[in-house]
mmCIF file of C-alpha atoms and ligand atoms in Angstrom:
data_model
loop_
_atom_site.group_PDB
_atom_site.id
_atom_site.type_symbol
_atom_site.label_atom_id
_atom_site.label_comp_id
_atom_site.label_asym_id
_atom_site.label_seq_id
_atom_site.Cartn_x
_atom_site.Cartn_y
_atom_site.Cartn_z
ATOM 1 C CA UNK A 25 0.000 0.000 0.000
ATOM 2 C CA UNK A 26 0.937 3.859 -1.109
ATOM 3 C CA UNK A 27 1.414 6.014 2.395
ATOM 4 C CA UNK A 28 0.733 9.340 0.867
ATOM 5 C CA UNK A 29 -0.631 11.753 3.756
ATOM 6 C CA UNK A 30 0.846 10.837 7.160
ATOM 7 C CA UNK A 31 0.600 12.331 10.597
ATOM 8 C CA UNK A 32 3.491 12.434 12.499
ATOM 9 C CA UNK A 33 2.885 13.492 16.471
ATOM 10 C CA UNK A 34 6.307 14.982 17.964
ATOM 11 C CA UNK A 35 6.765 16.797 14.526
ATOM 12 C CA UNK A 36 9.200 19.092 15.651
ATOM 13 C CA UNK A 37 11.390 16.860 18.417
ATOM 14 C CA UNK A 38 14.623 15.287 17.599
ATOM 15 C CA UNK A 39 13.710 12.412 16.097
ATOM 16 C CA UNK A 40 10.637 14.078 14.800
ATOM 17 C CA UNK A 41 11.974 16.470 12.921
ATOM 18 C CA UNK A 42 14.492 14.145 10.867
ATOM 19 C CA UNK A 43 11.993 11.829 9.714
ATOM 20 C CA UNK A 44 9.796 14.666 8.856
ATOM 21 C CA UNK A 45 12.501 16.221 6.751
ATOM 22 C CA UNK A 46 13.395 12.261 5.614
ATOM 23 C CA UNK A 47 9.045 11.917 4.437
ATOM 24 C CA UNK A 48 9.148 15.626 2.771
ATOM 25 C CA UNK A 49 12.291 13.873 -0.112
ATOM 26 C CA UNK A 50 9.684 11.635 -0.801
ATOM 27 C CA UNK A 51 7.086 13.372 -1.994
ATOM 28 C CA UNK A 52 4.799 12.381 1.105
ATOM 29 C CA UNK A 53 2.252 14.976 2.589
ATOM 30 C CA UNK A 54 2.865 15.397 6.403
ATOM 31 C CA UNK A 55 0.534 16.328 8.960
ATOM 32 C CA UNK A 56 2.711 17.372 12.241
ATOM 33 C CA UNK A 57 1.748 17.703 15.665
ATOM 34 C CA UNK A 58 3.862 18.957 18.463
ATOM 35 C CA UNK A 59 3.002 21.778 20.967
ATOM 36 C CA UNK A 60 6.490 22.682 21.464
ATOM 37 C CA UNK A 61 7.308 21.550 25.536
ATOM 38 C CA UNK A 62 10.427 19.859 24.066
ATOM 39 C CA UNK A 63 11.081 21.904 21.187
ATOM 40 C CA UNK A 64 11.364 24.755 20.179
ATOM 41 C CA UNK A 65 8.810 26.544 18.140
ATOM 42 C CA UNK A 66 11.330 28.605 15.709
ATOM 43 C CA UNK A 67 12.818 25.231 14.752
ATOM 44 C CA UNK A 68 9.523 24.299 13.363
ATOM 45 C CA UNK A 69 9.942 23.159 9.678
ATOM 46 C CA UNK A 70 8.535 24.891 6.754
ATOM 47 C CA UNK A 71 7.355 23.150 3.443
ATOM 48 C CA UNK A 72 4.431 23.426 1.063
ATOM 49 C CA UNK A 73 3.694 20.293 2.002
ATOM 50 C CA UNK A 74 3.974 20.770 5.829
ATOM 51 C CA UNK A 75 1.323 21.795 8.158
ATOM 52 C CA UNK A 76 1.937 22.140 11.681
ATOM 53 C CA UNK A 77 -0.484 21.767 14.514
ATOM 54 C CA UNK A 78 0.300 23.322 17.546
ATOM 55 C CA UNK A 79 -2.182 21.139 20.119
ATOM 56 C CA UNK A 80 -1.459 18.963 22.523
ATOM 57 C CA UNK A 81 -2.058 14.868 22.194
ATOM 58 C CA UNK A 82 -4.125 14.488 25.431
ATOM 59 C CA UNK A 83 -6.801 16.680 23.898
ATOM 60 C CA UNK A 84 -8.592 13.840 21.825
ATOM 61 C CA UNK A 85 -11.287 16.540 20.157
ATOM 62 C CA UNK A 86 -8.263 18.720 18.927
ATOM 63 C CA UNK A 87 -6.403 15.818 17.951
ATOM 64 C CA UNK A 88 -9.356 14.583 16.077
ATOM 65 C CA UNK A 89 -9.404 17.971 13.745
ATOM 66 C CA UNK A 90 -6.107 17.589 12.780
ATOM 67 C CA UNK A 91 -5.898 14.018 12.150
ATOM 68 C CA UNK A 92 -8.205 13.097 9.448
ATOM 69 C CA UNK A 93 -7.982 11.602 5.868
ATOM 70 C CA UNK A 94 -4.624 10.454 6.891
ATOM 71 C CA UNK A 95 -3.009 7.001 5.521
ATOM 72 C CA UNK A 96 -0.548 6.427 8.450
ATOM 73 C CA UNK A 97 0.843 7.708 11.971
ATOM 74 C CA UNK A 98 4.324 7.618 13.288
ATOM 75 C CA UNK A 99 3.393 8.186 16.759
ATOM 76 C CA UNK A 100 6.282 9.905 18.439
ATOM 77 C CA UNK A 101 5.587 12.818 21.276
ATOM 78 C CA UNK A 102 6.118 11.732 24.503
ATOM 79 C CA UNK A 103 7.236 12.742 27.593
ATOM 80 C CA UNK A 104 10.518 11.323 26.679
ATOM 81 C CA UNK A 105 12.930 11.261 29.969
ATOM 82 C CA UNK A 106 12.982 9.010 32.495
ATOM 83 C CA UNK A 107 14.260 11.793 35.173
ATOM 84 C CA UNK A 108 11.115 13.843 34.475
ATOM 85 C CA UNK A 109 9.297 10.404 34.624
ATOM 86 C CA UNK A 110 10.085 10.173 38.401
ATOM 87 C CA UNK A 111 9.320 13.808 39.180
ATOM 88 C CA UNK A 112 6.318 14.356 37.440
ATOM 89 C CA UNK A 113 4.555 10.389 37.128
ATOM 90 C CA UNK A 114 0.765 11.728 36.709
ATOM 91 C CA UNK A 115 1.980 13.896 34.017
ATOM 92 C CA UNK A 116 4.419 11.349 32.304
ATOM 93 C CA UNK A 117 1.312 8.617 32.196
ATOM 94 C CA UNK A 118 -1.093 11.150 30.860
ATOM 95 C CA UNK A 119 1.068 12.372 27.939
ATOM 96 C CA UNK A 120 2.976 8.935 26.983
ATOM 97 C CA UNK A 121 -0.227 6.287 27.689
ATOM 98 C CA UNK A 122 -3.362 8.147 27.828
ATOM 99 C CA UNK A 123 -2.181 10.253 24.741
ATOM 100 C CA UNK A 124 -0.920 7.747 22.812
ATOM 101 C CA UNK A 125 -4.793 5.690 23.782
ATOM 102 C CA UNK A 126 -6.150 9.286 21.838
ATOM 103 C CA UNK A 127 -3.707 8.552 19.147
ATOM 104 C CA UNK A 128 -4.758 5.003 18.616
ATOM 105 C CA UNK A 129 -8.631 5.812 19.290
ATOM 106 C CA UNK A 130 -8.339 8.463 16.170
ATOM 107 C CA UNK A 131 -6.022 6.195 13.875
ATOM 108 C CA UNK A 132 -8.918 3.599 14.333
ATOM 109 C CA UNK A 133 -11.213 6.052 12.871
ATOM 110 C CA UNK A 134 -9.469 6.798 9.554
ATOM 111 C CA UNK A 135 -8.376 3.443 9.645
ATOM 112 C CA UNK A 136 -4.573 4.417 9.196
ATOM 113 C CA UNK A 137 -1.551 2.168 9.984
ATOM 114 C CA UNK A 138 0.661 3.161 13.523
ATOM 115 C CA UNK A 139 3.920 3.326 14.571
ATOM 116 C CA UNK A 140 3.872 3.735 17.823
ATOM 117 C CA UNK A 141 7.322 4.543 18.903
ATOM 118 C CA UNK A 142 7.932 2.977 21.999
ATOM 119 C CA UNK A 143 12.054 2.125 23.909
ATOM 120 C CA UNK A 144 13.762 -0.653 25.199
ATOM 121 C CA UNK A 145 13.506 0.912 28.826
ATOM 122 C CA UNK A 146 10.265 -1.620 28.634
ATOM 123 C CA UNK A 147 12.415 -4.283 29.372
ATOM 124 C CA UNK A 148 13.841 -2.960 33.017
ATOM 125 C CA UNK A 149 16.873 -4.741 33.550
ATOM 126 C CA UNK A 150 16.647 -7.569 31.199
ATOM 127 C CA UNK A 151 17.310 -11.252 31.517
ATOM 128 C CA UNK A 152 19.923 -11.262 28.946
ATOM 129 C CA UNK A 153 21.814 -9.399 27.151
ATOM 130 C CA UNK A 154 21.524 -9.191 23.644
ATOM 131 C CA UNK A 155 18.149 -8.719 24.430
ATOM 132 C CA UNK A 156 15.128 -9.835 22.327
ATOM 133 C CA UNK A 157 11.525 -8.527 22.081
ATOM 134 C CA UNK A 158 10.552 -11.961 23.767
ATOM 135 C CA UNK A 159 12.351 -10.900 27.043
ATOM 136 C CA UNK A 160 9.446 -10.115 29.848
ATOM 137 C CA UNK A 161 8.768 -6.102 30.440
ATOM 138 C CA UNK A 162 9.438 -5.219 33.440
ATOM 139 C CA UNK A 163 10.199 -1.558 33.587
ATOM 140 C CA UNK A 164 12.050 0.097 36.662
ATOM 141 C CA UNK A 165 11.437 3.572 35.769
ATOM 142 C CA UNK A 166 7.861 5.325 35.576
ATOM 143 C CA UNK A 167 8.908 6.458 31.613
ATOM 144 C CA UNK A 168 9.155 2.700 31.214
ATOM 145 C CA UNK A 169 6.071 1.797 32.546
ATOM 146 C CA UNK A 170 4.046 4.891 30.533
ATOM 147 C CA UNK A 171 5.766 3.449 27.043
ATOM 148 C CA UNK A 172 5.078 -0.660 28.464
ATOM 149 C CA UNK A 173 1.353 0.624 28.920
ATOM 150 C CA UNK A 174 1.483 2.433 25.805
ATOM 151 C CA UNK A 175 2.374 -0.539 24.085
ATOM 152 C CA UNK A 176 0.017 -2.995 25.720
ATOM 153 C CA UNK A 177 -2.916 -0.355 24.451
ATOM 154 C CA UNK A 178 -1.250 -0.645 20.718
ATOM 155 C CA UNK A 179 -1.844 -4.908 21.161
ATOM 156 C CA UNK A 180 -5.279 -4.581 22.805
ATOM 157 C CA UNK A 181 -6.053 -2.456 19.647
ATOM 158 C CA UNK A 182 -5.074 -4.916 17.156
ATOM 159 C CA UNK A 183 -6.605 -7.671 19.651
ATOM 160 C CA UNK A 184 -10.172 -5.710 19.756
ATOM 161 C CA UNK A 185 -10.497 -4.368 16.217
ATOM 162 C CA UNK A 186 -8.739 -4.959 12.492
ATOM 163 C CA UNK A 187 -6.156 -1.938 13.502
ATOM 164 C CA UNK A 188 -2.366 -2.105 12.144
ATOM 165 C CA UNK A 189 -0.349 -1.065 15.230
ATOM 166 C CA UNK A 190 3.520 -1.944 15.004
ATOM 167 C CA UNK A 191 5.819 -0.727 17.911
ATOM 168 C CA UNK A 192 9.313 -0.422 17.533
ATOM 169 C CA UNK A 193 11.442 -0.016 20.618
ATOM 170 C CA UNK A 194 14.072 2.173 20.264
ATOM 171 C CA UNK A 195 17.497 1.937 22.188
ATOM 172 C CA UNK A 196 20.105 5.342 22.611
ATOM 173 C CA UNK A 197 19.618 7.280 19.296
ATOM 174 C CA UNK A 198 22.171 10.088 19.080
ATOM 175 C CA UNK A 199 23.202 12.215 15.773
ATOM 176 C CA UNK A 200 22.473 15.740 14.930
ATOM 177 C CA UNK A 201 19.684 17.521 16.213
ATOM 178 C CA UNK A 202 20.177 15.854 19.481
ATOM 179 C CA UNK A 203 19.609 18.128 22.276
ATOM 180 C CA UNK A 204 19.503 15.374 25.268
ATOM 181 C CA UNK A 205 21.825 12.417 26.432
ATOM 182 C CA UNK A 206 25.223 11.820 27.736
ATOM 183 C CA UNK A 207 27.258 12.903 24.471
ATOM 184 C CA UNK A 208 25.586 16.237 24.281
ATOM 185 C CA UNK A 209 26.273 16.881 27.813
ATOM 186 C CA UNK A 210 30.032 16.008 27.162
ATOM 187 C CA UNK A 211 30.150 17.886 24.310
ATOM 188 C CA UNK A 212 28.321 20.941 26.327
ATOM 189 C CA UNK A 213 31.228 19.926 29.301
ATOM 190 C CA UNK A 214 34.388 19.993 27.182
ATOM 191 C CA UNK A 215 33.149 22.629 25.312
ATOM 192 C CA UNK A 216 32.944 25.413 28.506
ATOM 193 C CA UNK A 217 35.752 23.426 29.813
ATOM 194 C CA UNK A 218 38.433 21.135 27.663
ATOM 195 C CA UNK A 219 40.404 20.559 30.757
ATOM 196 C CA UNK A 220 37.601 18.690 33.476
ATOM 197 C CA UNK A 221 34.877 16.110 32.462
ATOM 198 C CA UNK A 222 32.438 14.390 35.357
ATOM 199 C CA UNK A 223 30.844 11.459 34.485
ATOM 200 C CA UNK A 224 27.739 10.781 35.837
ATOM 201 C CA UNK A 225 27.497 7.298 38.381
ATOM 202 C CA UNK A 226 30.776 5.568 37.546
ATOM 203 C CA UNK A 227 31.125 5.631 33.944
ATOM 204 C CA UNK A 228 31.094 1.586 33.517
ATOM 205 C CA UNK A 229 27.373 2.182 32.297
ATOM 206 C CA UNK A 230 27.102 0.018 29.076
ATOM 207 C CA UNK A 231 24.702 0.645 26.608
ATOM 208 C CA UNK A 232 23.573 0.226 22.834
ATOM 209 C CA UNK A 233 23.665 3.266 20.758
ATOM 210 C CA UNK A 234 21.889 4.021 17.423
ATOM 211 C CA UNK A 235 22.432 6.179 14.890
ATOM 212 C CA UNK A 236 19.653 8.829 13.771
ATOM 213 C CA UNK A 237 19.871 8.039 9.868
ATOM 214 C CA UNK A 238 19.382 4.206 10.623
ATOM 215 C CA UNK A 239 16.129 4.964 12.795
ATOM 216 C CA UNK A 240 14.824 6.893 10.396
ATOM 217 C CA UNK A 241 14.900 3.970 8.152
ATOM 218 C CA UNK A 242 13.768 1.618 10.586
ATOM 219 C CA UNK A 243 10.792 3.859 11.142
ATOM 220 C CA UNK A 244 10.122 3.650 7.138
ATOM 221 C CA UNK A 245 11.212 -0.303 7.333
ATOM 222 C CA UNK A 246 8.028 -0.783 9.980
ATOM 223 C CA UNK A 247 5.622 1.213 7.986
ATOM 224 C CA UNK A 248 6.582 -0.540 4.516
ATOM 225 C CA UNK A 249 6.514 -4.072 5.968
ATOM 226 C CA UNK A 250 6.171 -3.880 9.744
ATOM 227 C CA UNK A 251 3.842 -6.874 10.990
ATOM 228 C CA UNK A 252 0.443 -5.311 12.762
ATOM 229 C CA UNK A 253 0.810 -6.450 17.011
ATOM 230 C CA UNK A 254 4.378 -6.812 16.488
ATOM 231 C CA UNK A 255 7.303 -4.895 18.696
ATOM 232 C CA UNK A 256 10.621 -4.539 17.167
ATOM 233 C CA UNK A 257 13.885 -3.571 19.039
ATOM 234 C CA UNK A 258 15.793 -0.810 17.129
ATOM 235 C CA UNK A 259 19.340 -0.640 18.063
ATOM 236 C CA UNK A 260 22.864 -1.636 16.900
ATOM 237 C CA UNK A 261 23.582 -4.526 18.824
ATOM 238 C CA UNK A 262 26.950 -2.880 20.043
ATOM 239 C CA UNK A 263 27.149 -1.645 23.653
ATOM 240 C CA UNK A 264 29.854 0.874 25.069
ATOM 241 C CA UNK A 265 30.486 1.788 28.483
ATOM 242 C CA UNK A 266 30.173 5.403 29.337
ATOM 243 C CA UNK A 267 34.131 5.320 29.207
ATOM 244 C CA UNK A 268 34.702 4.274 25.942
ATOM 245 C CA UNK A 269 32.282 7.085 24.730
ATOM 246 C CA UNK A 270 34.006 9.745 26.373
ATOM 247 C CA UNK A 271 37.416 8.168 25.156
ATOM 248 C CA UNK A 272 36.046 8.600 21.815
ATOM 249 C CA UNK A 273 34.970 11.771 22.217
ATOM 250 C CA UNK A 274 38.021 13.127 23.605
ATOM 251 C CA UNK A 275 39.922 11.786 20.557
ATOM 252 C CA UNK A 276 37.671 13.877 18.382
ATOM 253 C CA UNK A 277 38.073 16.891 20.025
ATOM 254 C CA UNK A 278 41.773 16.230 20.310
ATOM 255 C CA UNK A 279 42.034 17.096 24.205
ATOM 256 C CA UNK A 280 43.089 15.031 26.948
ATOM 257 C CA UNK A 281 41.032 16.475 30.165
ATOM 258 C CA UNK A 282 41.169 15.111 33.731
ATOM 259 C CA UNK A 283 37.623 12.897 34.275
ATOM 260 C CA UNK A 284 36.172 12.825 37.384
ATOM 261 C CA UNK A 285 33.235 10.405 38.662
ATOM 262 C CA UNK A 286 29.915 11.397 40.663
ATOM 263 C CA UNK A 287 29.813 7.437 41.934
ATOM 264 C CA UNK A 288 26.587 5.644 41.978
ATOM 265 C CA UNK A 289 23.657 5.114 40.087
ATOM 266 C CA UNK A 290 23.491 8.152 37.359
ATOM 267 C CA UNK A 291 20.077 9.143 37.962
ATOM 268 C CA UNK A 292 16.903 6.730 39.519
ATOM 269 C CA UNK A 293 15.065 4.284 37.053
ATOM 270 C CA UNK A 294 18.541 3.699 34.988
ATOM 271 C CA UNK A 295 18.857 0.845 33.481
ATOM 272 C CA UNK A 296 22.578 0.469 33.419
ATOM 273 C CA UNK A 297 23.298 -2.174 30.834
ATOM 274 C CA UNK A 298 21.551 -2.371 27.180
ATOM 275 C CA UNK A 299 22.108 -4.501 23.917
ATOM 276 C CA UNK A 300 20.026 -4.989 21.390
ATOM 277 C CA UNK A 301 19.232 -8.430 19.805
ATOM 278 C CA UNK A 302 18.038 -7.046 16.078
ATOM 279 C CA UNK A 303 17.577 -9.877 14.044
ATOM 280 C CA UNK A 304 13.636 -9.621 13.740
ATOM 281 C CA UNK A 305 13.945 -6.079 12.400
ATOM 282 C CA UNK A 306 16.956 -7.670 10.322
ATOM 283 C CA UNK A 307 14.269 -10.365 8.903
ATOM 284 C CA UNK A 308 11.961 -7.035 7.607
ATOM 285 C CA UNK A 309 15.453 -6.037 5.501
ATOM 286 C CA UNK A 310 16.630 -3.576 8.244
ATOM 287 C CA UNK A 311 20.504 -3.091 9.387
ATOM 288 C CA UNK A 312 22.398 -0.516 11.209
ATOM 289 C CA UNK A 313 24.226 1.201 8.877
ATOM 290 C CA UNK A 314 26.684 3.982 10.473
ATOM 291 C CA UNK A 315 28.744 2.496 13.427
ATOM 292 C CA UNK A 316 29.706 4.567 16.340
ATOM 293 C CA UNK A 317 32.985 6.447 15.152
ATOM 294 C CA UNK A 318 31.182 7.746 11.948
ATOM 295 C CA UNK A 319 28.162 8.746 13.948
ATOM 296 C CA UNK A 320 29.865 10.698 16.606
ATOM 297 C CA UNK A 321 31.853 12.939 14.329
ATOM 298 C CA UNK A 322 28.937 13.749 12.407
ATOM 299 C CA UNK A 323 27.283 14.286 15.541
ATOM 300 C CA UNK A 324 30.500 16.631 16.940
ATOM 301 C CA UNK A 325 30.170 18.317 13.838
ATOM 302 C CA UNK A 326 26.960 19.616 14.079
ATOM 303 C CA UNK A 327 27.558 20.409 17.588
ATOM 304 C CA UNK A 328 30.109 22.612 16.502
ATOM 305 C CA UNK A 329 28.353 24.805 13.925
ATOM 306 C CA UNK A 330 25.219 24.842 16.401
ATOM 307 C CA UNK A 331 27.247 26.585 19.358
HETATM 308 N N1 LIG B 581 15.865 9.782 21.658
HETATM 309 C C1 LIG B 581 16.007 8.555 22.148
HETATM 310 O O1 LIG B 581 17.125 8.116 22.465
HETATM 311 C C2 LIG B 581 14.810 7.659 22.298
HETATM 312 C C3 LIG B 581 15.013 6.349 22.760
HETATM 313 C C4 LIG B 581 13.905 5.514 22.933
HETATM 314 C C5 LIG B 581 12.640 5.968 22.615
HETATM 315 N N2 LIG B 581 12.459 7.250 22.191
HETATM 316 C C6 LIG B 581 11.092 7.702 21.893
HETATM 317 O O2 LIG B 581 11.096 8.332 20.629
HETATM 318 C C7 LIG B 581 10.127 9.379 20.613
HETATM 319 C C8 LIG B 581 10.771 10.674 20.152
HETATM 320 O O3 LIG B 581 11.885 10.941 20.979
HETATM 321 P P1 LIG B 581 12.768 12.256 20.793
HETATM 322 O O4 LIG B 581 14.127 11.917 21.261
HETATM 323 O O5 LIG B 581 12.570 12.828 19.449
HETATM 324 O O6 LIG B 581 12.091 13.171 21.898
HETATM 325 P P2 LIG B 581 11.867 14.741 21.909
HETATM 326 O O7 LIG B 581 11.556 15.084 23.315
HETATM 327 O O8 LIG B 581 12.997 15.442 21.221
HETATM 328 O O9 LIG B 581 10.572 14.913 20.990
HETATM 329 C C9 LIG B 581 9.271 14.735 21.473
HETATM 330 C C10 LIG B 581 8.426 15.851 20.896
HETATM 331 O O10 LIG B 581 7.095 15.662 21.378
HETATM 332 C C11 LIG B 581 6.561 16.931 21.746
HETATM 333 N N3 LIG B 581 5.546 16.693 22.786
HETATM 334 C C12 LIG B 581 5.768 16.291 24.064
HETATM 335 N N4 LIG B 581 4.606 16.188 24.718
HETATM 336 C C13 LIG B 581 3.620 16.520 23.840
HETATM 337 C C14 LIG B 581 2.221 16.600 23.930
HETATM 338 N N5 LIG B 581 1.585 16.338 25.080
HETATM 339 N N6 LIG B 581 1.514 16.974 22.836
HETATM 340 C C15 LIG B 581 2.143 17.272 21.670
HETATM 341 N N7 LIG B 581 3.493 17.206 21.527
HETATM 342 C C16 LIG B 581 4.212 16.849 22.603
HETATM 343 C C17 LIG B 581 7.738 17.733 22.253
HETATM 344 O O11 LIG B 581 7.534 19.138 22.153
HETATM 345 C C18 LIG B 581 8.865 17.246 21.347
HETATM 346 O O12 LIG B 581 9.042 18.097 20.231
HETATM 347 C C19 LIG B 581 9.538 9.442 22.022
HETATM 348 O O13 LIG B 581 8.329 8.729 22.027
HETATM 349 C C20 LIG B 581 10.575 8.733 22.877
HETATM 350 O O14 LIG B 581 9.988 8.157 24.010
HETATM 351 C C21 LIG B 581 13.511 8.101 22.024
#
């Protein structure tokens, strides 16, 4: 089927905003939604073929004028740290699970295929390690358990009614545009001060780390061929400790600061070691394609003309 007029809600975040731009090459017409509490409004994107709502998703009757007549939904806004999770948990649930329930009770209406973009924090700590989408959810952060809700509402859908709802769970994605996450706060760090980094907890954190070009495709993979009721893990499969990232960043910026450690957990709800197994996304015709070196000096370069 032909995907020619798609919503996408989160229009204007970082992940957002690159498939947006990624849907504009190809010829698509794109309905965004985003009410700028994680974004900034001047970075909103322009194009004949662009038309922005500015409404929030728990509003289901405003939601409902601006989604209509629409083939597909990448579902994206979201409340989407797990700090602000624990500080604000009403708030967290009513944006990521009872919006994304106003998301799916529209879609149903205009009968239009979601992606409901959902993270491996779902899993908690998992069993194993790589871990597949067969490994129990068990969040330990409140985020987690707004997305794992989110998600059960996306199968109870396609259990209840002949909905297509496919939810891909998305590890670290980093890459320009990026405004959140450890490597923009080193970057931020060595940039005010090439001399001193702290690390956050104790820097043997180890997790998986994707690239923003290869979610993008991932994102188009699930919408092309992406099996209705089915959750796919989007990552690279490769895991680097907190170390080896700042190694690599200090190689890039071609300093050699003193690093100092906070000790600890880095913030509640963490889930300190992540790998993605990939091969059911794989199956769809799906791989990584920019490994970690490549991504981080296109990310560093960015950073660089943004500050
Ligand atoms: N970036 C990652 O590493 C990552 C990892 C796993 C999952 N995800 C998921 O991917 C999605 C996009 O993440 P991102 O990194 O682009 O986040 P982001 O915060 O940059 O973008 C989210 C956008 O949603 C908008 N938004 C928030 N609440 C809204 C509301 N109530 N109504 C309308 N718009 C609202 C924000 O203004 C923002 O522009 C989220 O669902 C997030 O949970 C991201």
């Amino acid at each position: 089927m032909e995907y020619e007029k798609i919503a996408i809600t989160g229009s204007n975040g970082f992940i957002g905003r690159n498939l947006t731009k990624n849907l504009l090459n190809q010829d698509k017409t794109i309905i965004g939604i985003d009410n700028f509490s994680n974004s900034k409004k001047k970075d909103q994107i322009e194009h004949p073929r662009y038309s922005h709502y500015d409404i929030d998703i728990r509003n289901l009757e405003e939601l409902k004028k601006a989604i209509n007549g629409i083939d597909a939904v990448f579902h994206l806004a979201a409340q989407s740290t797990v700090p602000k999770s624990t500080k604000y948990i009403d708030k967290d649930f009513e944006i990521n699970t009872k919006g994304t329930l106003n998301v799916l009770k529209i879609s149903k209406e205009t009968d239009a295929k979601v992606i409901n973009v959902s993270t491996s924090t779902v899993y908690g700590i998992p069993n194993s390690l790589p871990t597949s989408e067969e490994s129990p959810i068990k969040p330990i952060s409140f985020y987690g358990a707004s997305k794992a809700s989110a998600e059960s509402y996306c199968f109870a859908f396609n259990g209840t009614y002949d909905t297509s709802v496919v939810s891909l769970r998305l590890y670290n994605v980093y890459g320009p545009g990026n405004r959140k996450g450890v490597m923009w706060d080193f970057f931020n760090k060595l940039n005010a001060n090439p001399s001193h980094l702290e690390i956050l907890g104790t820097g043997k954190q180890e997790k998986d780390y994707i690239y923003i070009t290869d979610v993008v495709e991932a994102l188009n993979v699930a919408l092309d061929r992406g099996e209705p009721g089915e959750a796919y893990n989007v990552g690279s499969s490769c895991s680097y400790t907190v170390n080896e990232l700042a190694e690599r960043i200090f190689e890039i910026m071609d300093i050699d600061p003193e690093v100092t450690y906070t000790g600890g957990k880095s913030w509640k709800g963490d889930v300190e070691k992540t790998k993605a197994d990939i091969s059911k996304l794989k199956k769809l015709g799906w791989k990584p394609e920019i490994g970690l070196d490549e991504g981080l000096k296109n990310y560093y370069k960015w950073f660089k003309r943004k500050i």
